Amino acid sequence: MKARIPEATVARLPRYLRCLTDMAHTASTCSSEDLAEAAGVNSAQVRKDVSYLGAQGTRGVGYDHEELRSQIRKALGLTMPHPVIVIGAGNMGTALTNYKGFKTWGFEIVAVLDIDEDRIGSRVDGLTVEPLQNLEKIIAAKNVEIGILATPPAAAQSVADRLTAAGVNSILNLAPTILKTDAEVSVRRVDLSTELGILAFHLQS
Amino acid sequence: MKARIPEATVARLPRYLRCLTDMAHTASTCSSEDLAEAAGVNSAQVRKDVSYLGAQGTRGVGYDHEELRSQIRKALGLTMPHPVIVIGAGNMGTALTNYKGFKTWGFEIVAVLDIDEDRIGSRVDGLTVEPLQNLEKIIAAKNVEIGILATPPAAAQSVADRLTAAGVNSILNLAPTILKTDAEVSVRRVDLSTELGILAFHLQS
DNA sequence: TAGATTGTTAATCGATTAACAATC
DNA sequence: TAGATTGTTAATCGATTAACAATC
């Protein structure tokens, strides 16, 4: 069965992968109940989700731990390295670039760019901050697949336009703006103010 | 009508608020079509969402811009200030604390804590990093409502336990861990690796 | 065999949106 | 009045989950 994986399932796969990694060396098999408990979801959900990957468990036993991890990695496309570029070397861009967690899943930050003269040339986690004008050149040279926007909101749209024009169709937007992009571009938005807004709502009840 | 606002609607309200602010001074009214376009959603969605707030538009005209913003702010509970505490003064915690965007919505970071002797006492955006052991004292003294976890993953759960024990039932978790908390605790998780994982999936198709 | 757990169905639930009468 | 836009219904779509036969 090569059924299309539902978006909601895709969004849970990284979480399962993380939980499986955390549970590593506990046992060589893992039941849907174990994984559900760790991930905070329903066990039927887990079984349905992994069934889309063609995962095969053993009744009465569970799923092979190592095999399941491998299948999730394969489904997400984490079996090959993904060059990533960070635009904006402010606090957030620097924090991101220093973050070591990306590498385990094959994401490699290959360049950090900024428009500010004062930041260009400074070092961030072994990389030298490069001028924004080099964007297209760097994307081509390093085969960049994913762009992370850590610019001020006013700059985000124009940089996004340049990214997509240069062939980068996957964008993680940390700037508090809603980007306008063509349908073929995948955009994930992370907005901490929005998250706090949602928490504030729940404070009331 | 005091109907319960659906979770999906709550999650869109901060986005509407941001779009309305960006559109400010364009006109004194705003149609559902305008707002839908700016927010990247369907216009029927917008009308349904704002109807939960009891918002009243004028047929043929649209919604009063200022009134709609005020109603969203009220619905989200953004009419009063919310004291926030940040735990972890690493790259991410520092970036967060320096971020000015929270204040416009009434979120005020009142303290930054860390366990690392080298960071305690240093200044971040006008605040002095305080020792983690002061957590409970600070929460009580400053009436902290929301905690932001920017610790290493290994420390996140124990800090979350202390937050909730001290009465902080709203947590924004930036550590790549799934927290186990009681049902009355609201947790929002922001995991950049997960977001990149989802983007990697879409790279394939 | 007895106990455990999968894989899948079918019921349920909730969210989205086309459509249109109401009405400014 | 004519044009625009709301407010709401009802259809649709997709996601969740209880339940249980299959089977290790």
Coordinates of C-alpha atoms (C1' of nucleotides) in Angstrom, one line a residue:
Chain A
M1 CA 0.0 0.0 0.0
K2 CA 1.5 3.3 -1.1
A3 CA -1.3 5.4 0.3
R4 CA -0.6 9.1 0.8
I5 CA 0.4 9.8 4.4
P6 CA -2.0 12.3 6.1
E7 CA -0.5 15.6 7.2
A8 CA -1.5 15.0 10.8
T9 CA 0.5 11.7 10.7
V10 CA 3.5 13.4 9.2
A11 CA 3.5 16.0 11.9
R12 CA 3.6 13.2 14.6
L13 CA 6.4 11.2 13.0
P14 CA 9.3 13.3 14.2
R15 CA 7.8 13.0 17.7
Y16 CA 7.7 9.3 17.5
L17 CA 11.3 9.3 16.2
R18 CA 12.4 11.4 19.2
C19 CA 10.6 9.1 21.6
L20 CA 12.0 6.0 20.1
T21 CA 15.5 7.5 20.4
D22 CA 14.9 8.4 24.0
M23 CA 13.7 4.9 24.7
A24 CA 16.6 3.3 22.9
H25 CA 18.3 0.4 24.7
T26 CA 15.3 -0.2 26.9
A27 CA 14.3 -3.2 24.8
S28 CA 14.6 -4.4 21.2
T29 CA 10.8 -4.2 20.7
C30 CA 8.3 -1.5 21.5
S31 CA 4.5 -1.8 21.7
S32 CA 2.1 0.8 20.3
E33 CA 1.1 1.4 23.9
D34 CA 4.6 2.1 25.0
L35 CA 5.2 4.6 22.2
A36 CA 1.7 6.2 22.7
E37 CA 2.5 6.7 26.3
A38 CA 5.8 8.3 25.6
A39 CA 4.5 10.5 22.8
G40 CA 1.3 11.5 24.6
V41 CA -1.1 10.1 22.0
N42 CA -3.6 7.3 21.7
S43 CA -2.2 3.8 20.9
A44 CA -4.7 3.2 18.0
Q45 CA -3.3 6.5 16.6
V46 CA 0.2 5.1 16.8
R47 CA -0.8 1.9 15.0
K48 CA -2.6 3.7 12.3
D49 CA 0.2 6.2 11.8
V50 CA 2.9 3.6 11.5
S51 CA 0.7 1.4 9.2
Y52 CA 1.0 4.2 6.6
L53 CA 4.8 3.6 6.6
G54 CA 4.2 0.0 5.9
A55 CA 5.5 -0.9 9.3
Q56 CA 4.9 -4.4 10.4
G57 CA 4.6 -5.2 14.0
T58 CA 4.4 -8.7 15.5
R59 CA 1.1 -9.5 17.3
G60 CA 1.6 -10.2 20.9
V61 CA 5.0 -8.6 20.8
G62 CA 5.1 -5.1 19.3
Y63 CA 7.3 -3.4 16.7
D64 CA 11.0 -3.9 16.2
H65 CA 12.5 -0.8 17.8
E66 CA 15.4 -0.3 15.4
E67 CA 13.3 -1.2 12.3
L68 CA 10.6 1.3 13.2
R69 CA 13.1 4.1 13.7
S70 CA 14.6 3.3 10.3
Q71 CA 11.2 3.3 8.7
I72 CA 10.2 6.6 10.2
R73 CA 13.5 8.1 9.1
K74 CA 13.0 6.8 5.6
A75 CA 9.4 8.1 5.4
L76 CA 10.5 11.6 6.5
G77 CA 13.5 11.6 4.1
L78 CA 16.0 11.8 6.9
T79 CA 18.3 9.2 5.3
M80 CA 20.2 11.8 3.4
P81 CA 21.8 15.1 4.5
H82 CA 19.9 18.3 4.0
P83 CA 21.8 21.5 3.6
V84 CA 20.2 24.4 5.5
I85 CA 20.8 28.1 5.3
V86 CA 20.0 30.6 8.1
I87 CA 19.1 34.2 7.2
G88 CA 19.5 36.6 10.1
A89 CA 22.3 36.5 12.6
G90 CA 20.5 38.2 15.4
N91 CA 19.7 36.5 18.7
M92 CA 17.4 33.9 17.2
G93 CA 19.6 33.1 14.2
T94 CA 22.6 32.7 16.4
A95 CA 20.7 30.5 18.8
L96 CA 19.5 28.3 16.0
T97 CA 22.9 28.0 14.4
N98 CA 24.5 27.0 17.7
Y99 CA 21.8 24.4 18.3
K100 CA 23.3 20.9 17.9
G101 CA 20.1 19.0 17.7
F102 CA 19.6 19.4 14.0
K103 CA 22.6 17.4 13.0
T104 CA 21.4 14.1 14.3
W105 CA 18.6 14.2 11.8
G106 CA 20.8 15.2 8.9
F107 CA 20.2 18.9 8.8
E108 CA 23.4 20.8 8.3
I109 CA 23.6 24.6 8.6
V110 CA 25.9 25.5 5.8
A111 CA 25.7 29.3 6.0
V112 CA 24.5 32.2 8.1
L113 CA 23.6 35.4 6.3
D114 CA 22.8 38.9 7.5
I115 CA 22.4 42.3 6.0
D116 CA 24.0 44.2 8.9
E117 CA 27.6 45.3 8.3
D118 CA 28.4 44.9 12.0
R119 CA 27.5 41.2 11.9
I120 CA 29.0 40.2 8.6
G121 CA 32.3 38.6 9.1
S122 CA 31.7 37.6 12.7
R123 CA 31.8 33.9 13.6
V124 CA 28.9 31.8 14.7
D125 CA 29.5 28.2 15.6
G126 CA 32.4 27.8 13.2
L127 CA 30.7 29.7 10.3
T128 CA 31.4 33.2 9.2
V129 CA 28.4 35.4 8.8
E130 CA 28.1 36.3 5.1
P131 CA 26.4 39.2 3.4
L132 CA 22.8 38.7 2.3
Q133 CA 23.7 39.7 -1.2
N134 CA 25.5 36.3 -1.5
L135 CA 22.2 34.4 -1.0
E136 CA 21.8 33.1 -4.5
K137 CA 25.4 32.2 -4.9
I138 CA 25.5 30.3 -1.7
I139 CA 22.3 28.4 -2.4
A140 CA 23.7 27.2 -5.7
A141 CA 27.1 26.4 -4.4
K142 CA 25.9 24.4 -1.4
N143 CA 22.8 22.9 -2.9
V144 CA 20.7 24.4 -0.1
E145 CA 17.3 22.8 0.3
I146 CA 15.8 24.5 3.3
G147 CA 15.9 28.1 4.4
I148 CA 15.4 29.3 7.9
L149 CA 14.1 32.9 8.2
A150 CA 15.3 34.6 11.4
T151 CA 15.1 38.1 10.1
P152 CA 13.0 41.0 11.4
P153 CA 9.4 40.7 10.1
A154 CA 9.8 43.6 7.6
A155 CA 12.5 41.7 5.7
A156 CA 11.0 38.2 5.8
Q157 CA 8.8 38.4 2.6
S158 CA 11.5 39.8 0.4
V159 CA 14.0 37.2 1.5
A160 CA 11.4 34.4 1.1
D161 CA 10.9 35.6 -2.5
R162 CA 14.6 35.4 -3.2
L163 CA 14.8 32.0 -1.6
T164 CA 12.0 30.5 -3.7
A165 CA 13.3 32.3 -6.8
A166 CA 16.6 30.5 -6.2
G167 CA 14.9 27.2 -5.9
V168 CA 14.6 26.8 -2.1
N169 CA 11.0 25.6 -1.7
S170 CA 11.1 24.7 2.0
I171 CA 11.1 27.6 4.5
L172 CA 11.0 27.6 8.3
N173 CA 9.7 31.1 9.2
L174 CA 10.6 32.3 12.6
A175 CA 9.7 35.9 11.8
P176 CA 6.2 37.0 13.0
T177 CA 4.8 37.4 9.5
I178 CA 2.5 35.4 7.3
L179 CA 4.4 34.8 4.1
K180 CA 2.8 34.9 0.6
T181 CA 4.2 32.1 -1.4
D182 CA 3.3 29.9 -4.4
A183 CA 1.4 26.7 -3.6
E184 CA 4.5 24.4 -4.2
V185 CA 6.4 26.1 -1.4
S186 CA 6.3 24.4 2.0
V187 CA 6.3 26.9 4.8
R188 CA 6.3 26.1 8.5
R189 CA 5.8 29.0 10.8
V190 CA 7.0 29.2 14.4
D191 CA 5.7 32.2 16.2
L192 CA 6.4 32.3 19.9
S193 CA 4.0 35.2 20.5
T194 CA 1.2 33.1 19.0
E195 CA 2.0 30.3 21.4
L196 CA 2.0 32.6 24.3
G197 CA -1.4 34.0 23.1
I198 CA -2.8 30.5 23.1
L199 CA -1.5 29.9 26.6
A200 CA -3.1 33.2 27.7
F201 CA -6.4 32.1 26.4
H202 CA -6.3 28.9 28.5
L203 CA -5.3 30.9 31.6
Q204 CA -8.9 32.2 31.7
S205 CA -10.7 28.9 32.0
Chain B
M1 CA -24.2 33.1 22.7
K2 CA -21.4 32.0 25.1
A3 CA -20.4 29.0 23.1
R4 CA -17.0 27.4 23.8
I5 CA -14.4 28.6 21.3
P6 CA -12.9 25.6 19.4
E7 CA -9.2 25.0 19.8
A8 CA -8.5 25.5 16.1
T9 CA -10.2 28.9 16.3
V10 CA -8.1 29.9 19.3
A11 CA -5.0 29.0 17.5
R12 CA -5.9 31.3 14.6
L13 CA -6.9 34.3 16.8
P14 CA -3.3 35.5 17.4
R15 CA -2.7 35.4 13.7
Y16 CA -5.8 37.5 13.0
L17 CA -4.6 40.0 15.6
R18 CA -1.2 40.2 14.0
C19 CA -2.7 40.7 10.5
L20 CA -5.1 43.4 11.8
T21 CA -2.2 45.2 13.4
D22 CA -0.2 45.0 10.2
M23 CA -3.2 46.4 8.3
A24 CA -3.8 49.2 10.7
H25 CA -4.5 52.6 9.3
T26 CA -5.4 51.1 5.9
A27 CA -9.0 51.7 6.6
S28 CA -11.4 51.7 9.6
T29 CA -13.2 48.6 8.4
C30 CA -12.0 45.3 7.3
S31 CA -13.9 42.6 5.4
S32 CA -13.6 38.9 6.1
E33 CA -12.1 38.6 2.6
D34 CA -9.4 41.1 3.4
L35 CA -8.5 39.4 6.7
A36 CA -8.7 35.9 5.1
E37 CA -6.3 37.0 2.4
A38 CA -3.8 38.4 4.9
A39 CA -4.0 35.4 7.2
G40 CA -4.0 32.8 4.5
V41 CA -7.3 31.2 5.4
N42 CA -10.8 30.9 3.9
S43 CA -13.1 33.9 4.4
A44 CA -15.9 31.7 5.7
Q45 CA -13.4 30.5 8.3
V46 CA -12.8 34.1 9.4
R47 CA -16.5 34.8 9.7
K48 CA -17.1 31.7 11.7
D49 CA -14.1 32.3 13.9
V50 CA -15.0 35.8 14.8
S51 CA -18.6 34.9 15.3
Y52 CA -17.5 32.9 18.3
L53 CA -16.2 36.1 19.9
G54 CA -19.6 37.7 19.4
A55 CA -18.1 40.0 16.8
Q56 CA -20.7 41.9 14.8
G57 CA -19.9 43.0 11.3
T58 CA -21.9 45.2 9.1
R59 CA -23.3 43.5 6.0
G60 CA -22.1 45.2 2.8
V61 CA -19.3 46.9 4.8
G62 CA -17.2 44.5 7.0
Y63 CA -16.0 44.6 10.5
D64 CA -14.9 47.6 12.4
H65 CA -11.1 47.3 12.5
E66 CA -10.4 48.6 16.0
E67 CA -13.4 46.9 17.5
L68 CA -12.4 43.5 16.1
R69 CA -8.9 43.8 17.4
S70 CA -10.2 44.7 20.8
Q71 CA -12.6 41.7 20.8
I72 CA -9.8 39.3 19.8
R73 CA -7.6 40.7 22.5
K74 CA -10.3 40.3 25.0
A75 CA -11.1 36.7 23.9
L76 CA -7.4 35.8 24.3
G77 CA -7.1 37.5 27.7
L78 CA -4.6 40.0 26.4
T79 CA -6.2 42.9 28.2
M80 CA -4.1 42.3 31.3
P81 CA -0.3 41.9 31.7
H82 CA 1.0 38.3 32.0
P83 CA 4.3 37.9 34.0
V84 CA 6.5 35.3 32.3
I85 CA 9.6 33.5 33.6
V86 CA 12.3 32.0 31.3
I87 CA 14.2 29.0 32.5
G88 CA 17.6 28.5 30.8
A89 CA 19.9 31.4 29.8
G90 CA 21.6 29.6 26.9
N91 CA 21.4 30.8 23.4
M92 CA 17.7 30.2 23.1
G93 CA 16.7 31.6 26.5
T94 CA 18.8 34.7 25.8
A95 CA 17.3 35.1 22.3
L96 CA 13.8 34.9 23.8
T97 CA 14.5 37.3 26.6
N98 CA 15.8 39.8 24.2
Y99 CA 12.8 39.5 21.9
K100 CA 10.7 42.6 22.0
G101 CA 7.6 41.2 20.4
F102 CA 6.1 39.8 23.5
K103 CA 5.5 43.1 25.2
T104 CA 3.0 44.4 22.8
W105 CA 0.7 41.6 23.8
G106 CA 1.2 42.1 27.5
F107 CA 3.7 39.3 28.1
E108 CA 6.5 40.5 30.4
I109 CA 9.5 38.5 31.1
V110 CA 10.1 39.1 34.8
A111 CA 13.0 36.8 35.4
V112 CA 15.6 34.5 33.7
L113 CA 17.0 31.5 35.6
D114 CA 19.8 29.1 35.0
I115 CA 21.6 26.4 37.0
D116 CA 25.0 27.2 35.5
E117 CA 27.2 29.2 37.9
D118 CA 28.9 30.8 34.9
R119 CA 25.6 32.3 33.7
I120 CA 24.1 33.3 37.0
G121 CA 24.7 37.0 37.7
S122 CA 25.2 37.9 34.0
R123 CA 22.8 40.4 32.5
V124 CA 20.3 39.6 29.8
D125 CA 18.1 42.5 28.5
G126 CA 18.2 44.4 31.7
L127 CA 17.6 41.3 33.9
T128 CA 20.2 39.5 36.0
V129 CA 20.2 35.8 35.5
E130 CA 19.2 34.2 38.8
P131 CA 19.9 30.7 40.2
L132 CA 17.4 28.0 39.5
Q133 CA 16.9 27.3 43.2
N134 CA 15.1 30.6 43.5
L135 CA 12.4 29.4 41.1
E136 CA 9.6 29.0 43.7
K137 CA 10.4 32.2 45.5
I138 CA 10.4 34.3 42.2
I139 CA 7.1 32.7 41.0
A140 CA 5.4 33.7 44.3
A141 CA 7.0 37.2 44.4
K142 CA 6.2 38.1 40.8
N143 CA 2.9 36.3 40.4
V144 CA 4.3 34.4 37.4
E145 CA 1.6 32.8 35.2
I146 CA 3.6 31.4 32.4
G147 CA 6.9 29.5 32.3
I148 CA 9.1 29.2 29.2
L149 CA 11.4 26.2 29.2
A150 CA 14.6 26.8 27.4
T151 CA 16.7 24.2 29.2
P152 CA 18.5 21.2 27.9
P153 CA 16.0 18.3 27.3
A154 CA 17.3 16.3 30.3
A155 CA 16.3 19.1 32.7
A156 CA 12.9 20.0 31.2
Q157 CA 10.7 17.5 33.0
S158 CA 12.0 18.3 36.5
V159 CA 11.7 22.0 36.0
A160 CA 8.2 21.5 34.6
D161 CA 7.3 19.6 37.7
R162 CA 8.6 22.4 39.9
L163 CA 6.7 25.0 37.8
T164 CA 3.4 23.2 38.2
A165 CA 4.0 22.5 41.9
A166 CA 4.5 26.2 42.3
G167 CA 1.2 27.0 40.5
V168 CA 2.4 27.8 37.0
N169 CA 0.0 25.9 34.8
S170 CA 1.0 27.3 31.5
I171 CA 4.2 26.2 29.9
L172 CA 5.9 26.9 26.6
N173 CA 8.3 24.1 26.1
L174 CA 11.2 24.8 23.7
A175 CA 13.2 21.8 24.9
P176 CA 12.9 18.8 22.5
T177 CA 11.1 16.6 25.0
I178 CA 7.5 15.5 25.5
L179 CA 6.5 16.6 29.0
K180 CA 4.3 14.6 31.3
T181 CA 1.9 16.9 33.1
D182 CA -1.5 16.8 34.8
A183 CA -4.5 17.5 32.6
E184 CA -5.1 21.0 33.9
V185 CA -1.6 22.1 32.7
S186 CA -1.5 23.8 29.3
V187 CA 1.7 22.9 27.4
R188 CA 2.7 24.3 24.0
R189 CA 5.7 22.7 22.5
V190 CA 7.9 24.4 19.9
D191 CA 10.4 22.0 18.4
L192 CA 12.5 23.3 15.5
S193 CA 13.8 19.8 14.6
T194 CA 10.2 18.6 14.3
E195 CA 9.5 21.5 11.9
L196 CA 12.5 20.7 9.8
G197 CA 11.5 17.0 9.8
I198 CA 8.1 18.0 8.4
L199 CA 9.8 20.1 5.7
A200 CA 12.1 17.3 4.8
F201 CA 9.1 15.0 4.2
H202 CA 7.6 17.5 1.8
L203 CA 11.0 17.8 -0.1
Q204 CA 10.3 14.3 -1.4
S205 CA 7.0 14.9 -3.2
Chain C
dT1 C1' -3.0 -23.1 25.4
dA2 C1' -3.3 -18.3 27.6
dG3 C1' -1.9 -13.7 27.3
dA4 C1' -0.5 -9.9 24.6
dT5 C1' -0.7 -7.0 20.9
dT6 C1' -1.4 -6.0 16.1
dG7 C1' -4.0 -4.4 12.0
dT8 C1' -8.3 -2.7 10.6
dT9 C1' -13.0 -1.4 10.6
dA10 C1' -16.6 1.5 11.6
dA11 C1' -18.4 4.9 14.5
dT12 C1' -17.7 9.3 16.1
dC13 C1' -16.0 13.7 16.4
dG14 C1' -14.5 18.1 15.0
dA15 C1' -13.1 21.3 11.5
dT16 C1' -13.6 23.3 6.9
dT17 C1' -16.1 25.6 3.4
dA18 C1' -19.6 26.3 -0.4
dA19 C1' -23.7 28.5 -0.8
dC20 C1' -27.1 31.8 0.0
dA21 C1' -30.7 34.4 2.3
dA22 C1' -30.5 38.5 5.0
dT23 C1' -29.4 43.2 5.0
dC24 C1' -26.4 47.2 5.1
Chain D
dT1 C1' -32.2 50.3 -6.1
dA2 C1' -27.7 47.7 -7.0
dG3 C1' -23.6 46.0 -5.1
dA4 C1' -21.2 44.2 -1.3
dT5 C1' -20.6 41.5 2.6
dT6 C1' -22.3 39.3 6.7
dG7 C1' -24.1 35.4 9.5
dT8 C1' -25.4 30.7 9.3
dT9 C1' -26.7 26.4 7.5
dA10 C1' -25.6 22.1 5.8
dA11 C1' -22.6 19.3 3.2
dT12 C1' -18.2 17.6 3.2
dC13 C1' -13.9 16.4 4.5
dG14 C1' -10.4 14.6 7.4
dA15 C1' -8.8 13.0 11.9
dT16 C1' -9.5 10.3 16.1
dT17 C1' -10.5 6.2 18.6
dA18 C1' -13.2 2.2 20.5
dA19 C1' -13.6 -2.3 19.6
dC20 C1' -12.3 -6.7 18.2
dA21 C1' -10.9 -10.5 15.1
dA22 C1' -6.5 -12.2 13.8
dT23 C1' -2.4 -14.1 15.3
dC24 C1' 2.1 -14.2 17.5

